[in-house]
């Protein structure tokens, strides 16, 4: 199953040092995010993706070994959190 | 006394707000006089005892601005300026914000506001709204002792904020009320008994979230509010500031370096 940004999500995002602030134009809420969450959003802004592919991209971006078995479940949790914030949603395509 | 330095509006000229204070029309006026704040013909608040007319006037004016001036991002914060750079002091009540603001404007800083930071959406500059500084309870005597020449209005006891008195805004700050200024520092003050003055760098992302929490109309402005606040944080150095002695606080502020462009 793939994930994508919520339809009509404009994704306003600003970063200072290694933290990000994102404005969700759909909910009107503002969230403070770490770099992993922000990178997931930026990847999904380019195209829908699944957790495994996102984990691979992040492993390379964050210079973490993909062999680290904890990364995939962490990405799953991250995606669930972003979904709860109404920033992303699942898609079959 | 507190408004002697302000120019009067022209008769029939444009005004943003039309306000008045008058006794409510009820029987109570004969045995327990009250005062009602009226704004554009209606009364947004319940009446207060007549003795509280002046604080009610000030609170009413703050309400008018914070609820209607939506061409600005409005933060609950004091704002002072020196050398062309503004320090924004956002803080919840009880943090010592107004006391610190009163001390700073008695030591050479220009008063933009002790209560409302107005960030102009179009260019991110801070627009002054210099009015009397609201002091509460122990702060009244602290400022009286700190600057005996400061002009304070009459103390009013038993208000919803305790005993309050207002300090006159410096004439120079009133005269420069049309001079907007760029932001340089966002400083979260916190009075802590017996604490040495301590200025601690605050990550800008954290400062963003805390300023948003202290904004009146951030949510209302939507993406414009987000961009205005991001612009403010981009150009500002952000700090937490703990203090107990005003002299130490003044020294700390005097040593602030403006951000490098």
Tab-separated table of C-alpha atoms in Angstrom:
chain	number	residue	atom	x	y	z
A	1	UNK	CA	0.000	0.000	0.000
A	2	UNK	CA	1.321	3.425	-0.946
A	3	UNK	CA	1.092	6.729	0.851
A	4	UNK	CA	0.582	10.190	-0.599
A	5	UNK	CA	0.058	13.730	0.612
A	6	UNK	CA	-3.568	14.457	1.419
A	7	UNK	CA	-5.350	15.757	-1.606
A	8	UNK	CA	-5.078	19.598	-1.724
A	9	UNK	CA	-2.330	19.569	0.900
A	10	UNK	CA	-0.207	22.606	0.006
A	11	UNK	CA	2.584	21.545	2.401
A	12	UNK	CA	4.138	24.798	3.616
A	13	UNK	CA	7.323	23.780	5.308
A	14	UNK	CA	10.182	25.786	6.845
A	15	UNK	CA	13.351	24.534	8.445
A	16	UNK	CA	15.783	25.939	10.963
A	17	UNK	CA	18.806	23.830	11.839
A	18	UNK	CA	17.553	20.246	11.753
A	19	UNK	CA	13.960	20.883	12.776
A	20	UNK	CA	10.996	21.664	10.569
A	21	UNK	CA	7.745	23.529	11.034
A	22	UNK	CA	4.930	22.508	8.727
A	23	UNK	CA	1.637	24.266	8.108
A	24	UNK	CA	-1.288	22.014	7.252
A	25	UNK	CA	-3.614	24.142	5.158
A	26	UNK	CA	-6.362	21.523	5.457
A	27	UNK	CA	-6.553	21.484	9.259
A	28	UNK	CA	-5.058	24.946	9.904
A	29	UNK	CA	-2.660	23.328	12.378
A	30	UNK	CA	1.086	23.885	12.584
A	31	UNK	CA	3.396	21.044	13.574
A	32	UNK	CA	6.990	20.824	14.715
A	33	UNK	CA	8.680	17.908	12.958
A	34	UNK	CA	12.048	16.213	13.032
A	35	UNK	CA	14.050	15.807	9.850
A	36	UNK	CA	12.920	12.213	9.177
A	37	UNK	CA	9.241	13.188	9.174
A	38	UNK	CA	9.938	16.222	7.014
A	39	UNK	CA	11.932	14.136	4.514
A	40	UNK	CA	9.049	11.668	4.276
A	41	UNK	CA	6.668	14.526	3.472
A	42	UNK	CA	9.038	15.939	0.873
A	43	UNK	CA	9.396	12.516	-0.749
A	44	UNK	CA	5.627	12.067	-0.829
A	45	UNK	CA	5.277	15.529	-2.313
A	46	UNK	CA	7.262	14.267	-5.301
A	47	UNK	CA	5.258	11.045	-5.705
A	48	UNK	CA	3.269	8.475	-3.723
A	49	UNK	CA	5.459	5.839	-2.152
A	50	UNK	CA	5.377	2.797	0.131
A	51	UNK	CA	7.055	2.361	3.494
A	52	UNK	CA	9.896	0.171	2.185
A	53	UNK	CA	10.865	2.632	-0.552
A	54	UNK	CA	10.642	5.524	1.869
A	55	UNK	CA	12.820	3.655	4.360
A	56	UNK	CA	15.448	3.065	1.652
A	57	UNK	CA	15.452	6.751	0.645
A	58	UNK	CA	15.657	7.876	4.235
A	59	UNK	CA	18.420	5.430	5.038
A	60	UNK	CA	20.493	7.018	2.338
A	61	UNK	CA	19.509	10.590	3.267
A	62	UNK	CA	20.073	10.106	6.975
A	63	UNK	CA	23.098	7.895	6.327
A	64	UNK	CA	21.645	5.030	8.312
A	65	UNK	CA	22.262	1.405	7.401
A	66	UNK	CA	19.183	-0.037	5.731
A	67	UNK	CA	20.186	-3.260	7.414
A	68	UNK	CA	19.157	-1.602	10.661
A	69	UNK	CA	15.973	-3.557	11.165
A	70	UNK	CA	14.439	-0.914	13.365
A	71	UNK	CA	14.173	1.595	10.512
A	72	UNK	CA	11.237	0.051	8.644
A	73	UNK	CA	8.956	-0.171	11.707
A	74	UNK	CA	9.970	3.379	12.618
A	75	UNK	CA	8.911	4.583	9.188
A	76	UNK	CA	5.611	2.720	9.592
A	77	UNK	CA	5.040	4.509	12.898
A	78	UNK	CA	6.022	7.824	11.347
A	79	UNK	CA	3.569	7.326	8.491
A	80	UNK	CA	0.819	6.506	10.991
A	81	UNK	CA	1.630	9.700	12.930
A	82	UNK	CA	1.586	11.847	9.776
A	83	UNK	CA	-1.695	10.215	8.800
A	84	UNK	CA	-3.145	11.062	12.226
A	85	UNK	CA	-2.149	14.691	11.610
A	86	UNK	CA	-4.107	14.609	8.334
A	87	UNK	CA	-0.977	15.334	6.336
A	88	UNK	CA	-0.865	12.061	4.376
A	89	UNK	CA	-3.254	9.290	3.348
A	90	UNK	CA	-3.063	5.826	1.894
A	91	UNK	CA	-3.658	5.225	-1.795
A	92	UNK	CA	-3.945	2.080	-3.866
A	93	UNK	CA	-2.144	3.689	-6.804
B	1	UNK	CA	-2.421	62.661	32.535
B	2	UNK	CA	-1.408	59.409	30.796
B	3	UNK	CA	-2.583	60.553	27.351
B	4	UNK	CA	-1.325	64.160	27.436
B	5	UNK	CA	1.287	63.576	24.716
B	6	UNK	CA	-1.058	62.109	22.098
B	7	UNK	CA	-2.306	64.229	19.210
B	8	UNK	CA	-6.079	64.486	19.038
B	9	UNK	CA	-7.834	63.053	16.016
B	10	UNK	CA	-9.335	65.584	13.666
B	11	UNK	CA	-13.013	66.260	14.143
B	12	UNK	CA	-14.941	63.965	11.759
B	13	UNK	CA	-11.651	62.389	10.642
B	14	UNK	CA	-11.312	58.636	10.072
B	15	UNK	CA	-10.931	56.443	13.145
B	16	UNK	CA	-10.371	52.689	13.295
B	17	UNK	CA	-12.469	52.293	16.418
B	18	UNK	CA	-15.231	54.325	18.002
B	19	UNK	CA	-15.326	53.562	21.724
B	20	UNK	CA	-16.929	55.111	24.767
B	21	UNK	CA	-17.266	54.526	28.486
B	22	UNK	CA	-20.586	55.272	30.091
B	23	UNK	CA	-22.734	54.116	32.997
B	24	UNK	CA	-25.136	51.313	32.049
B	25	UNK	CA	-28.779	52.319	32.036
B	26	UNK	CA	-30.050	50.384	34.985
B	27	UNK	CA	-31.129	51.023	38.529
B	28	UNK	CA	-27.810	49.925	39.911
B	29	UNK	CA	-26.278	53.262	38.904
B	30	UNK	CA	-28.032	54.877	41.868
B	31	UNK	CA	-26.487	52.706	44.563
B	32	UNK	CA	-23.462	50.932	42.993
B	33	UNK	CA	-22.226	52.924	39.992
B	34	UNK	CA	-20.778	50.928	37.144
B	35	UNK	CA	-19.115	51.608	33.823
B	36	UNK	CA	-19.654	49.956	30.462
B	37	UNK	CA	-17.239	49.827	27.526
B	38	UNK	CA	-18.970	50.420	24.214
B	39	UNK	CA	-17.448	49.657	20.838
B	40	UNK	CA	-19.113	50.741	17.612
B	41	UNK	CA	-22.421	50.962	19.438
B	42	UNK	CA	-22.438	47.653	21.312
B	43	UNK	CA	-21.094	46.402	24.633
B	44	UNK	CA	-18.757	43.437	24.313
B	45	UNK	CA	-18.187	43.108	28.086
B	46	UNK	CA	-20.168	43.077	31.278
B	47	UNK	CA	-20.029	46.373	33.192
B	48	UNK	CA	-17.402	46.882	35.901
B	49	UNK	CA	-17.412	49.059	39.030
B	50	UNK	CA	-16.996	52.727	38.093
B	51	UNK	CA	-13.651	52.850	39.891
B	52	UNK	CA	-12.258	50.484	37.218
B	53	UNK	CA	-13.142	52.772	34.311
B	54	UNK	CA	-9.563	53.485	33.259
B	55	UNK	CA	-8.315	49.866	33.338
B	56	UNK	CA	-11.465	48.920	31.455
B	57	UNK	CA	-10.656	51.549	28.825
B	58	UNK	CA	-7.171	50.076	28.359
B	59	UNK	CA	-8.399	46.460	28.293
B	60	UNK	CA	-11.148	47.465	25.882
B	61	UNK	CA	-8.668	49.123	23.515
B	62	UNK	CA	-6.471	46.008	23.599
B	63	UNK	CA	-9.527	43.921	22.774
B	64	UNK	CA	-10.432	46.196	19.851
B	65	UNK	CA	-6.988	45.843	18.313
B	66	UNK	CA	-6.426	42.143	19.023
B	67	UNK	CA	-9.825	41.190	17.620
B	68	UNK	CA	-9.974	43.388	14.555
B	69	UNK	CA	-6.571	44.495	13.238
B	70	UNK	CA	-6.113	41.459	11.039
B	71	UNK	CA	-3.805	43.111	8.540
B	72	UNK	CA	-1.221	42.358	11.215
B	73	UNK	CA	-0.118	39.144	12.823
B	74	UNK	CA	-0.817	40.048	16.451
B	75	UNK	CA	1.261	38.507	19.207
B	76	UNK	CA	0.629	38.859	22.929
B	77	UNK	CA	4.010	40.449	23.562
B	78	UNK	CA	5.795	43.582	24.638
B	79	UNK	CA	7.927	45.250	21.973
B	80	UNK	CA	10.806	47.659	22.554
B	81	UNK	CA	13.341	49.104	20.148
B	82	UNK	CA	16.870	50.450	20.223
B	83	UNK	CA	19.173	51.381	17.355
B	84	UNK	CA	16.583	50.435	14.770
B	85	UNK	CA	16.137	46.879	16.056
B	86	UNK	CA	13.095	45.573	17.901
B	87	UNK	CA	13.005	43.049	20.706
B	88	UNK	CA	9.753	41.103	20.948
B	89	UNK	CA	8.940	39.738	24.402
B	90	UNK	CA	6.109	37.219	24.097
B	91	UNK	CA	4.884	35.840	27.372
B	92	UNK	CA	1.822	34.694	29.243
B	93	UNK	CA	0.612	36.784	32.209
B	94	UNK	CA	2.795	36.455	35.278
B	95	UNK	CA	6.077	36.225	33.408
B	96	UNK	CA	7.180	39.744	34.312
B	97	UNK	CA	6.852	40.954	30.722
B	98	UNK	CA	5.282	44.324	31.490
B	99	UNK	CA	7.614	44.994	34.426
B	100	UNK	CA	10.637	44.306	32.246
B	101	UNK	CA	9.140	46.394	29.440
B	102	UNK	CA	8.550	49.324	31.832
B	103	UNK	CA	12.137	49.102	33.085
B	104	UNK	CA	13.547	48.986	29.549
B	105	UNK	CA	11.619	52.053	28.357
B	106	UNK	CA	12.897	53.936	31.416
B	107	UNK	CA	16.444	53.056	30.349
B	108	UNK	CA	16.481	54.283	26.777
B	109	UNK	CA	14.504	51.692	24.848
B	110	UNK	CA	11.603	52.950	22.746
B	111	UNK	CA	8.180	51.583	23.645
B	112	UNK	CA	6.240	50.046	20.783
B	113	UNK	CA	3.795	48.224	23.070
B	114	UNK	CA	3.702	46.437	26.390
B	115	UNK	CA	0.943	44.105	25.231
B	116	UNK	CA	0.528	43.741	21.456
B	117	UNK	CA	3.199	43.061	18.844
B	118	UNK	CA	1.722	44.071	15.486
B	119	UNK	CA	3.648	42.395	12.670
B	120	UNK	CA	2.740	43.954	9.353
B	121	UNK	CA	1.914	41.181	6.909
B	122	UNK	CA	3.136	43.158	3.897
B	123	UNK	CA	6.747	43.654	5.021
B	124	UNK	CA	7.185	41.919	8.384
B	125	UNK	CA	7.929	45.157	10.223
B	126	UNK	CA	6.660	45.894	13.711
B	127	UNK	CA	4.135	48.683	13.900
B	128	UNK	CA	4.121	50.687	17.162
B	129	UNK	CA	1.055	51.086	19.293
B	130	UNK	CA	2.575	52.961	22.240
B	131	UNK	CA	0.102	53.233	25.084
B	132	UNK	CA	0.387	53.240	28.873
B	133	UNK	CA	2.179	50.211	30.317
B	134	UNK	CA	-0.052	48.047	32.483
B	135	UNK	CA	1.514	47.191	35.851
B	136	UNK	CA	0.002	44.795	38.344
B	137	UNK	CA	0.350	44.206	42.066
B	138	UNK	CA	4.014	44.084	43.211
B	139	UNK	CA	5.203	45.446	39.840
B	140	UNK	CA	3.724	48.843	40.643
B	141	UNK	CA	6.077	49.515	43.557
B	142	UNK	CA	8.970	47.797	41.802
B	143	UNK	CA	8.761	50.320	38.948
B	144	UNK	CA	8.080	53.247	41.298
B	145	UNK	CA	11.284	52.414	43.152
B	146	UNK	CA	13.217	51.604	40.003
B	147	UNK	CA	12.392	54.893	38.287
B	148	UNK	CA	10.918	57.481	40.691
B	149	UNK	CA	10.334	59.906	37.810
B	150	UNK	CA	8.058	57.452	35.989
B	151	UNK	CA	4.519	58.827	35.779
B	152	UNK	CA	1.992	56.322	37.086
B	153	UNK	CA	-1.754	56.668	37.053
B	154	UNK	CA	-3.954	55.998	40.037
B	155	UNK	CA	-3.839	52.510	41.540
B	156	UNK	CA	-7.082	50.605	41.127
B	157	UNK	CA	-7.636	47.717	43.543
B	158	UNK	CA	-9.784	44.580	43.310
B	159	UNK	CA	-9.830	44.285	39.522
B	160	UNK	CA	-9.867	40.867	37.835
B	161	UNK	CA	-6.061	41.242	37.632
B	162	UNK	CA	-5.611	42.418	41.220
B	163	UNK	CA	-4.365	45.945	41.838
B	164	UNK	CA	-3.388	47.689	38.610
B	165	UNK	CA	-1.787	50.987	37.666
B	166	UNK	CA	-0.661	52.264	34.278
B	167	UNK	CA	2.675	53.906	33.522
B	168	UNK	CA	2.710	56.774	31.056
B	169	UNK	CA	4.353	55.958	27.726
B	170	UNK	CA	7.474	58.075	27.106
B	171	UNK	CA	6.688	61.158	24.999
B	172	UNK	CA	9.397	60.215	22.504
B	173	UNK	CA	7.801	56.796	21.930
B	174	UNK	CA	4.429	58.455	21.324
B	175	UNK	CA	5.988	60.977	18.916
B	176	UNK	CA	7.541	58.104	16.922
B	177	UNK	CA	4.357	56.049	16.789
B	178	UNK	CA	4.380	56.002	12.986
B	179	UNK	CA	7.925	54.583	12.732
B	180	UNK	CA	7.758	50.848	12.059
B	181	UNK	CA	10.852	48.845	12.852
B	182	UNK	CA	12.495	45.577	11.871
B	183	UNK	CA	12.568	42.633	14.275
B	184	UNK	CA	15.901	41.474	15.644
B	185	UNK	CA	15.222	39.445	18.773
B	186	UNK	CA	12.442	37.230	20.090
B	187	UNK	CA	13.007	36.876	23.823
B	188	UNK	CA	10.764	34.884	26.179
B	189	UNK	CA	11.144	36.555	29.586
B	190	UNK	CA	10.539	34.731	32.832
B	191	UNK	CA	10.837	36.339	36.228
B	192	UNK	CA	12.271	33.869	38.749
B	193	UNK	CA	12.945	34.984	42.315
B	194	UNK	CA	16.659	35.251	43.141
B	195	UNK	CA	17.728	34.002	39.691
B	196	UNK	CA	20.794	35.495	38.029
B	197	UNK	CA	20.050	36.962	34.610
B	198	UNK	CA	20.430	34.187	32.060
B	199	UNK	CA	19.953	34.511	28.314
B	200	UNK	CA	19.788	31.118	26.640
B	201	UNK	CA	19.642	30.548	22.892
B	202	UNK	CA	16.388	28.958	21.747
B	203	UNK	CA	16.129	26.950	18.495
B	204	UNK	CA	14.167	28.994	15.965
B	205	UNK	CA	11.708	26.188	15.251
B	206	UNK	CA	10.813	26.024	18.967
B	207	UNK	CA	10.518	29.803	19.088
B	208	UNK	CA	8.157	29.649	16.101
B	209	UNK	CA	5.806	27.290	17.928
B	210	UNK	CA	5.867	29.312	21.126
B	211	UNK	CA	5.225	32.617	19.367
B	212	UNK	CA	2.302	30.990	17.524
B	213	UNK	CA	0.882	29.919	20.908
B	214	UNK	CA	1.015	33.557	22.015
B	215	UNK	CA	-0.643	34.922	18.866
B	216	UNK	CA	-4.186	36.238	18.807
B	217	UNK	CA	-4.931	35.699	15.137
B	218	UNK	CA	-2.363	33.202	13.836
B	219	UNK	CA	-5.012	30.578	13.025
B	220	UNK	CA	-7.367	33.167	11.585
B	221	UNK	CA	-4.729	34.389	9.126
B	222	UNK	CA	-4.023	30.851	7.891
B	223	UNK	CA	-1.097	30.566	5.510
B	224	UNK	CA	-0.479	34.339	5.675
B	225	UNK	CA	0.054	34.001	9.408
B	226	UNK	CA	2.436	31.085	8.879
B	227	UNK	CA	4.490	33.020	6.332
B	228	UNK	CA	4.525	36.193	8.444
B	229	UNK	CA	5.709	34.287	11.490
B	230	UNK	CA	8.294	32.337	9.484
B	231	UNK	CA	9.589	35.668	8.137
B	232	UNK	CA	9.850	37.040	11.670
B	233	UNK	CA	11.708	33.970	12.945
B	234	UNK	CA	14.044	34.004	9.906
B	235	UNK	CA	15.392	37.441	10.825
B	236	UNK	CA	15.392	37.072	14.613
B	237	UNK	CA	17.728	35.690	17.220
B	238	UNK	CA	15.632	33.759	19.734
B	239	UNK	CA	16.233	33.352	23.439
B	240	UNK	CA	14.769	32.293	26.750
B	241	UNK	CA	15.552	34.884	29.395
B	242	UNK	CA	15.348	34.309	33.146
B	243	UNK	CA	15.884	37.211	35.520
B	244	UNK	CA	15.122	38.562	38.967
B	245	UNK	CA	16.952	41.916	39.081
B	246	UNK	CA	15.951	44.642	36.640
B	247	UNK	CA	19.461	46.162	36.520
B	248	UNK	CA	20.882	42.829	35.388
B	249	UNK	CA	18.128	42.500	32.819
B	250	UNK	CA	18.904	45.975	31.445
B	251	UNK	CA	22.610	45.057	31.175
B	252	UNK	CA	21.728	41.864	29.322
B	253	UNK	CA	19.543	43.740	26.850
B	254	UNK	CA	22.214	46.410	26.368
B	255	UNK	CA	24.648	43.684	25.325
B	256	UNK	CA	22.352	42.166	22.689
B	257	UNK	CA	23.970	41.997	19.276
B	258	UNK	CA	21.719	42.420	16.247
B	259	UNK	CA	21.539	39.483	13.830
B	260	UNK	CA	23.990	39.477	10.961
B	261	UNK	CA	22.181	40.060	7.659
